[in-house]
One Martini backbone bead per residue (centre of mass of N, CA, C, O) as a GRO file, in nm:
protein
  305
    1MET     BB    1   0.085   0.037   0.014
    2PRO     BB    2   0.067   0.369   0.053
    3ILE     BB    3   0.192   0.667   0.034
    4ARG     BB    4   0.045   1.015   0.164
    5ILE     BB    5   0.099   1.307  -0.007
    6GLN     BB    6   0.192   1.579  -0.098
    7SER     BB    7   0.194   1.656  -0.438
    8GLU     BB    8   0.425   1.865  -0.462
    9LEU     BB    9   0.661   1.726  -0.269
   10PRO     BB   10   0.946   1.657  -0.444
   11ALA     BB   11   0.979   1.357  -0.281
   12LYS     BB   12   0.774   1.201  -0.532
   13GLU     BB   13   0.949   1.180  -0.741
   14ARG     BB   14   1.149   1.008  -0.590
   15LEU     BB   15   1.050   0.796  -0.551
   16GLU     BB   16   0.891   0.664  -0.817
   17ASN     BB   17   1.098   0.659  -0.929
   18GLU     BB   18   1.228   0.381  -0.740
   19ASN     BB   19   0.927   0.242  -0.697
   20ILE     BB   20   0.713   0.379  -0.527
   21PHE     BB   21   0.372   0.358  -0.353
   22VAL     BB   22   0.235   0.690  -0.451
   23MET     BB   23  -0.069   0.884  -0.287
   24ASP     BB   24  -0.201   1.193  -0.306
   25GLU     BB   25  -0.435   1.322  -0.223
   26PHE     BB   26  -0.677   1.309  -0.473
   27ARG     BB   27  -0.686   0.978  -0.428
   28ALA     BB   28  -0.733   0.951  -0.168
   29SER     BB   29  -1.030   1.105  -0.101
   30HIS     BB   30  -1.128   0.845  -0.311
   31GLN     BB   31  -1.136   0.644  -0.049
   32ASP     BB   32  -1.264   0.440   0.189
   33ILE     BB   33  -0.985   0.483   0.387
   34ARG     BB   34  -0.849   0.491   0.693
   35ALA     BB   35  -0.578   0.627   0.730
   36LEU     BB   36  -0.253   0.668   0.855
   37LYS     BB   37  -0.121   0.882   1.084
   38VAL     BB   38   0.258   1.077   1.088
   39CYS     BB   39   0.410   1.274   1.208
   40ILE     BB   40   0.670   1.466   1.136
   41LEU     BB   41   0.965   1.616   1.354
   42ASN     BB   42   1.166   1.786   1.168
   43LEU     BB   43   1.564   1.805   1.282
   44MET     BB   44   1.689   1.883   1.046
   45PRO     BB   45   1.867   2.072   0.854
   46LEU     BB   46   1.807   1.849   0.567
   47LYS     BB   47   1.514   1.810   0.531
   48GLU     BB   48   1.439   1.659   0.233
   49GLU     BB   49   1.650   1.414   0.308
   50THR     BB   50   1.481   1.284   0.508
   51GLU     BB   51   1.180   1.299   0.390
   52LEU     BB   52   1.289   1.063   0.203
   53GLN     BB   53   1.389   0.864   0.375
   54LEU     BB   54   1.100   0.848   0.586
   55LEU     BB   55   0.950   0.701   0.296
   56ARG     BB   56   1.091   0.455   0.235
   57VAL     BB   57   1.043   0.311   0.498
   58LEU     BB   58   0.749   0.332   0.532
   59SER     BB   59   0.669   0.186   0.206
   60ASN     BB   60   0.673  -0.112   0.362
   61THR     BB   61   0.318  -0.128   0.357
   62PRO     BB   62   0.023  -0.280   0.387
   63LEU     BB   63  -0.047   0.056   0.445
   64GLN     BB   64  -0.204   0.374   0.471
   65VAL     BB   65   0.025   0.626   0.478
   66ASP     BB   66  -0.039   0.967   0.640
   67VAL     BB   67   0.236   1.223   0.590
   68SER     BB   68   0.320   1.470   0.790
   69PHE     BB   69   0.476   1.783   0.916
   70MET     BB   70   0.691   1.920   1.121
   71HIS     BB   71   0.826   2.239   1.283
   72VAL     BB   72   1.003   2.443   1.475
   73LYS     BB   73   0.948   2.817   1.516
   74SER     BB   74   1.212   2.872   1.741
   75HIS     BB   75   1.364   2.806   1.447
   76VAL     BB   76   1.578   2.840   1.222
   77SER     BB   77   1.640   2.792   0.916
   78GLN     BB   78   1.952   2.747   0.697
   79ASN     BB   79   1.879   2.509   0.499
   80THR     BB   80   1.538   2.541   0.461
   81SER     BB   81   1.302   2.752   0.237
   82THR     BB   82   1.066   2.901   0.351
   83ASN     BB   83   0.848   2.764   0.129
   84HIS     BB   84   0.879   2.492   0.188
   85LEU     BB   85   0.799   2.530   0.520
   86ASN     BB   86   0.473   2.661   0.435
   87LYS     BB   87   0.413   2.433   0.269
   88PHE     BB   88   0.427   2.158   0.438
   89TYR     BB   89   0.418   2.279   0.697
   90THR     BB   90   0.401   2.267   1.043
   91THR     BB   91   0.313   2.322   1.357
   92ILE     BB   92   0.173   2.262   1.697
   93ASP     BB   93  -0.012   2.552   1.659
   94ASP     BB   94  -0.164   2.352   1.390
   95VAL     BB   95  -0.249   2.043   1.564
   96ARG     BB   96  -0.293   2.059   1.854
   97GLU     BB   97  -0.624   1.932   1.840
   98GLN     BB   98  -0.488   1.708   1.705
   99LYS     BB   99  -0.485   1.316   1.588
  100PHE     BB  100  -0.176   1.095   1.565
  101ASP     BB  101  -0.118   0.772   1.549
  102GLY     BB  102   0.186   0.873   1.471
  103MET     BB  103   0.564   0.993   1.559
  104ILE     BB  104   0.825   1.156   1.449
  105ILE     BB  105   1.117   1.172   1.596
  106THR     BB  106   1.452   1.379   1.496
  107GLY     BB  107   1.753   1.435   1.460
  108ALA     BB  108   1.988   1.690   1.585
  109PRO     BB  109   2.321   1.865   1.553
  110VAL     BB  110   2.298   1.917   1.941
  111GLU     BB  111   2.457   1.678   2.137
  112LEU     BB  112   2.710   1.910   2.259
  113LEU     BB  113   2.407   2.025   2.412
  114GLU     BB  114   2.265   2.099   2.626
  115PHE     BB  115   1.944   2.053   2.598
  116ASN     BB  116   1.857   2.388   2.754
  117GLU     BB  117   2.068   2.507   2.496
  118VAL     BB  118   1.818   2.483   2.301
  119ASP     BB  119   1.620   2.690   2.141
  120TYR     BB  120   1.374   2.413   2.141
  121TRP     BB  121   1.341   2.303   2.373
  122ASP     BB  122   1.052   2.387   2.475
  123GLU     BB  123   0.907   2.337   2.222
  124LEU     BB  124   0.954   2.035   2.249
  125CYS     BB  125   0.833   1.939   2.522
  126ASP     BB  126   0.575   1.995   2.403
  127ILE     BB  127   0.499   1.854   2.243
  128MET     BB  128   0.630   1.565   2.393
  129GLU     BB  129   0.335   1.564   2.594
  130TRP     BB  130   0.135   1.579   2.366
  131THR     BB  131   0.174   1.342   2.286
  132LYS     BB  132   0.068   1.158   2.514
  133THR     BB  133  -0.278   1.261   2.433
  134HIS     BB  134  -0.216   1.275   2.083
  135VAL     BB  135  -0.042   0.982   2.066
  136THR     BB  136   0.001   0.672   2.022
  137SER     BB  137   0.267   0.682   1.892
  138THR     BB  138   0.642   0.756   1.971
  139PHE     BB  139   0.902   0.818   1.771
  140HIS     BB  140   1.236   0.808   1.834
  141ILE     BB  141   1.565   0.972   1.686
  142CYS     BB  142   1.931   0.991   1.861
  143TRP     BB  143   1.857   1.263   1.947
  144GLY     BB  144   1.540   1.242   1.987
  145ALA     BB  145   1.609   1.005   2.210
  146GLN     BB  146   1.752   1.129   2.421
  147ALA     BB  147   1.528   1.366   2.486
  148GLY     BB  148   1.354   1.183   2.559
  149LEU     BB  149   1.459   1.041   2.763
  150TYR     BB  150   1.520   1.261   2.953
  151TYR     BB  151   1.196   1.383   2.962
  152HIS     BB  152   1.038   1.109   3.056
  153PHE     BB  153   1.324   0.954   3.230
  154GLY     BB  154   1.566   1.142   3.296
  155LEU     BB  155   1.827   1.017   3.105
  156ASP     BB  156   2.125   1.145   3.062
  157LYS     BB  157   2.379   1.176   2.876
  158VAL     BB  158   2.709   1.162   2.716
  159THR     BB  159   3.016   1.255   2.632
  160LEU     BB  160   3.235   1.077   2.360
  161PRO     BB  161   3.581   1.061   2.334
  162LYS     BB  162   3.431   0.990   2.005
  163LYS     BB  163   3.293   0.917   1.733
  164LEU     BB  164   3.019   0.769   1.628
  165THR     BB  165   3.103   0.587   1.356
  166GLY     BB  166   2.919   0.363   1.107
  167ILE     BB  167   2.862   0.001   1.160
  168TYR     BB  168   2.661  -0.212   1.383
  169GLU     BB  169   2.606  -0.430   1.581
  170HIS     BB  170   2.339  -0.625   1.704
  171VAL     BB  171   2.140  -0.724   1.952
  172VAL     BB  172   1.878  -0.946   2.088
  173TYR     BB  173   1.596  -0.878   2.295
  174LYS     BB  174   1.267  -0.974   2.351
  175ARG     BB  175   1.175  -1.105   2.128
  176LYS     BB  176   0.853  -1.119   2.125
  177GLU     BB  177   0.859  -0.850   2.026
  178PRO     BB  178   0.722  -0.693   1.802
  179LEU     BB  179   0.973  -0.509   1.701
  180VAL     BB  180   1.184  -0.772   1.661
  181ARG     BB  181   1.000  -0.912   1.436
  182GLY     BB  182   1.228  -1.026   1.256
  183PHE     BB  183   1.485  -1.071   1.367
  184ASP     BB  184   1.809  -1.096   1.357
  185ASP     BB  185   2.055  -1.231   1.612
  186VAL     BB  186   2.223  -1.010   1.404
  187PHE     BB  187   2.260  -0.656   1.324
  188LEU     BB  188   2.297  -0.379   1.121
  189ALA     BB  189   2.378  -0.049   1.211
  190PRO     BB  190   2.354   0.304   1.209
  191HIS     BB  191   2.577   0.573   1.319
  192SER     BB  192   2.598   0.918   1.455
  193ARG     BB  193   2.754   1.016   1.745
  194TYR     BB  194   2.857   1.253   2.072
  195THR     BB  195   2.638   1.007   2.237
  196GLU     BB  196   2.526   0.894   2.508
  197VAL     BB  197   2.307   0.651   2.690
  198PRO     BB  198   2.379   0.482   2.915
  199ALA     BB  199   2.358   0.139   2.941
  200ASP     BB  200   2.252   0.104   3.260
  201ALA     BB  201   2.050   0.318   3.296
  202VAL     BB  202   1.830   0.196   3.098
  203HIS     BB  203   1.832  -0.072   3.240
  204ALA     BB  204   1.740   0.032   3.543
  205CYS     BB  205   1.471   0.171   3.411
  206GLU     BB  206   1.184   0.217   3.514
  207GLY     BB  207   0.983   0.181   3.180
  208LEU     BB  208   1.214  -0.030   3.051
  209THR     BB  209   1.317  -0.190   2.739
  210VAL     BB  210   1.540  -0.365   2.593
  211LEU     BB  211   1.599  -0.463   2.269
  212ALA     BB  212   1.882  -0.365   2.170
  213GLU     BB  213   2.265  -0.424   2.133
  214SER     BB  214   2.581  -0.282   2.142
  215LYS     BB  215   2.936  -0.369   2.210
  216ASP     BB  216   3.033  -0.042   2.085
  217ALA     BB  217   2.687   0.110   2.104
  218GLY     BB  218   2.509   0.031   2.240
  219ILE     BB  219   2.237   0.140   2.275
  220TYR     BB  220   1.925   0.099   2.066
  221ILE     BB  221   1.656  -0.055   2.156
  222ALA     BB  222   1.388   0.130   2.356
  223ILE     BB  223   1.067   0.056   2.560
  224SER     BB  224   0.783   0.124   2.676
  225GLU     BB  225   0.511   0.056   2.809
  226GLY     BB  226   0.347  -0.020   2.492
  227GLY     BB  227   0.487   0.166   2.276
  228LYS     BB  228   0.481   0.470   2.311
  229GLN     BB  229   0.782   0.465   2.319
  230ILE     BB  230   1.060   0.471   2.073
  231PHE     BB  231   1.415   0.407   2.105
  232VAL     BB  232   1.688   0.534   1.822
  233THR     BB  233   2.001   0.552   1.849
  234GLY     BB  234   1.975   0.535   1.520
  235HIS     BB  235   1.999   0.569   1.154
  236SER     BB  236   1.830   0.354   0.963
  237GLU     BB  237   1.754   0.547   0.740
  238TYR     BB  238   1.996   0.585   0.625
  239ASP     BB  239   2.139   0.574   0.369
  240ARG     BB  240   2.429   0.505   0.100
  241ILE     BB  241   2.590   0.816   0.187
  242THR     BB  242   2.564   0.917   0.414
  243LEU     BB  243   2.849   0.898   0.584
  244ASP     BB  244   2.961   1.031   0.373
  245ASN     BB  245   2.912   1.270   0.354
  246GLU     BB  246   2.999   1.329   0.656
  247TYR     BB  247   3.278   1.304   0.609
  248ARG     BB  248   3.344   1.518   0.393
  249ARG     BB  249   3.233   1.740   0.566
  250ASP     BB  250   3.480   1.711   0.766
  251CYS     BB  251   3.717   1.721   0.561
  252ASN     BB  252   3.659   2.018   0.456
  253LYS     BB  253   3.652   2.127   0.783
  254GLY     BB  254   3.921   2.000   0.944
  255LEU     BB  255   3.849   1.719   1.155
  256ASN     BB  256   3.961   1.444   1.101
  257PRO     BB  257   3.822   1.188   1.065
  258GLU     BB  258   3.741   0.933   1.086
  259ILE     BB  259   3.635   0.644   0.985
  260PRO     BB  260   3.376   0.451   0.923
  261TYR     BB  261   3.259   0.178   1.092
  262HIS     BB  262   3.234  -0.056   0.902
  263TYR     BB  263   3.146   0.044   0.551
  264TYR     BB  264   3.450   0.076   0.346
  265PRO     BB  265   3.588  -0.154   0.170
  266GLN     BB  266   3.848  -0.226   0.382
  267ASP     BB  267   3.851   0.081   0.448
  268ASP     BB  268   3.792   0.279   0.141
  269PRO     BB  269   3.665   0.557   0.045
  270SER     BB  270   3.674   0.531  -0.266
  271LYS     BB  271   3.461   0.344  -0.208
  272GLU     BB  272   3.176   0.201  -0.240
  273ALA     BB  273   2.945   0.160   0.031
  274LEU     BB  274   2.718  -0.023   0.185
  275LEU     BB  275   2.418  -0.230   0.193
  276THR     BB  276   2.324  -0.367   0.532
  277TRP     BB  277   2.026  -0.226   0.645
  278ARG     BB  278   1.775  -0.193   0.452
  279SER     BB  279   1.604  -0.465   0.594
  280HIS     BB  280   1.602  -0.369   0.903
  281SER     BB  281   1.458  -0.105   0.853
  282ILE     BB  282   1.195  -0.169   0.759
  283ASN     BB  283   1.129  -0.376   0.962
  284LEU     BB  284   1.091  -0.177   1.208
  285TYR     BB  285   0.893   0.061   1.103
  286SER     BB  286   0.636  -0.167   1.007
  287ASN     BB  287   0.600  -0.262   1.292
  288TRP     BB  288   0.571  -0.040   1.429
  289LEU     BB  289   0.300   0.028   1.262
  290ASN     BB  290   0.147  -0.221   1.350
  291TYR     BB  291   0.168  -0.269   1.622
  292TYR     BB  292   0.128   0.012   1.718
  293VAL     BB  293  -0.029   0.180   1.570
  294TYR     BB  294  -0.279   0.005   1.419
  295GLN     BB  295  -0.359  -0.226   1.642
  296SER     BB  296  -0.409   0.077   1.860
  297THR     BB  297  -0.560   0.276   1.693
  298PRO     BB  298  -0.853   0.434   1.661
  299TYR     BB  299  -1.082   0.453   1.419
  300ASP     BB  300  -1.210   0.716   1.633
  301TRP     BB  301  -1.127   0.937   1.781
  302THR     BB  302  -1.377   1.068   1.900
  303LYS     BB  303  -1.430   0.818   2.083
  304GLU     BB  304  -1.225   0.938   2.305
  305GLU     BB  305  -1.312   1.188   2.456
   0.00000   0.00000   0.00000
């Protein structure tokens, strides 16, 4: 089944060229189907790139998903045009009275700041509080996961000795939990961050269950009771070239970055990176949509008033 997006969103043509089933608003309005409403709070600077990445992984499901985008009004984006934001994005004020089946809160390149130093922290706290009553399940990514763990459970992040970047092995815990249904015993996923929430703190936190972990990259998936909040510390949505772009960007800045771990063949940046995490990524998002959104959300939100 398709993902449903705005007819003029630039990502639509790219997705169709990749043979991804996309349905525009006009066609969707003529089907008698209650599509899942999923809102993406996009905190990444390159918003159009993140749109594509997330729409790709949301597309491989038998469910029809109506995707909308949100940005924070208390931060001025330097890398996405105002026209794009005005045309395709809402703010929390625009949707405060609405209810959503699912929400995704992306990462953001602000990890080295304390949470209360982030210029939109108060607004993000407002949004995370709002999700408790207006969203069936919220999926937090990377810094978004760290922010969510801090806001909802009081777990703070710590700075790593060096940037964690590359493709890491993870093992599955709690295999009966639907979110990891179909996962291999060991699977790969990308990470790109300077901070982490210590594994001991997450394991010890009442109300959280760890579903996947890496001996090198720490906690990967943690989930609150009933799947109301899901925290994924890596970037399973990343494309083949995303870490490569980040590595070359940092090289051009003179930061002398380390080569992303287990990413290029023979650790040679002149060779095309291997795409080794796509099947896991699609499985993760499909499981979330099916078991924590579709199976849990009411058909008619008005009956929940």
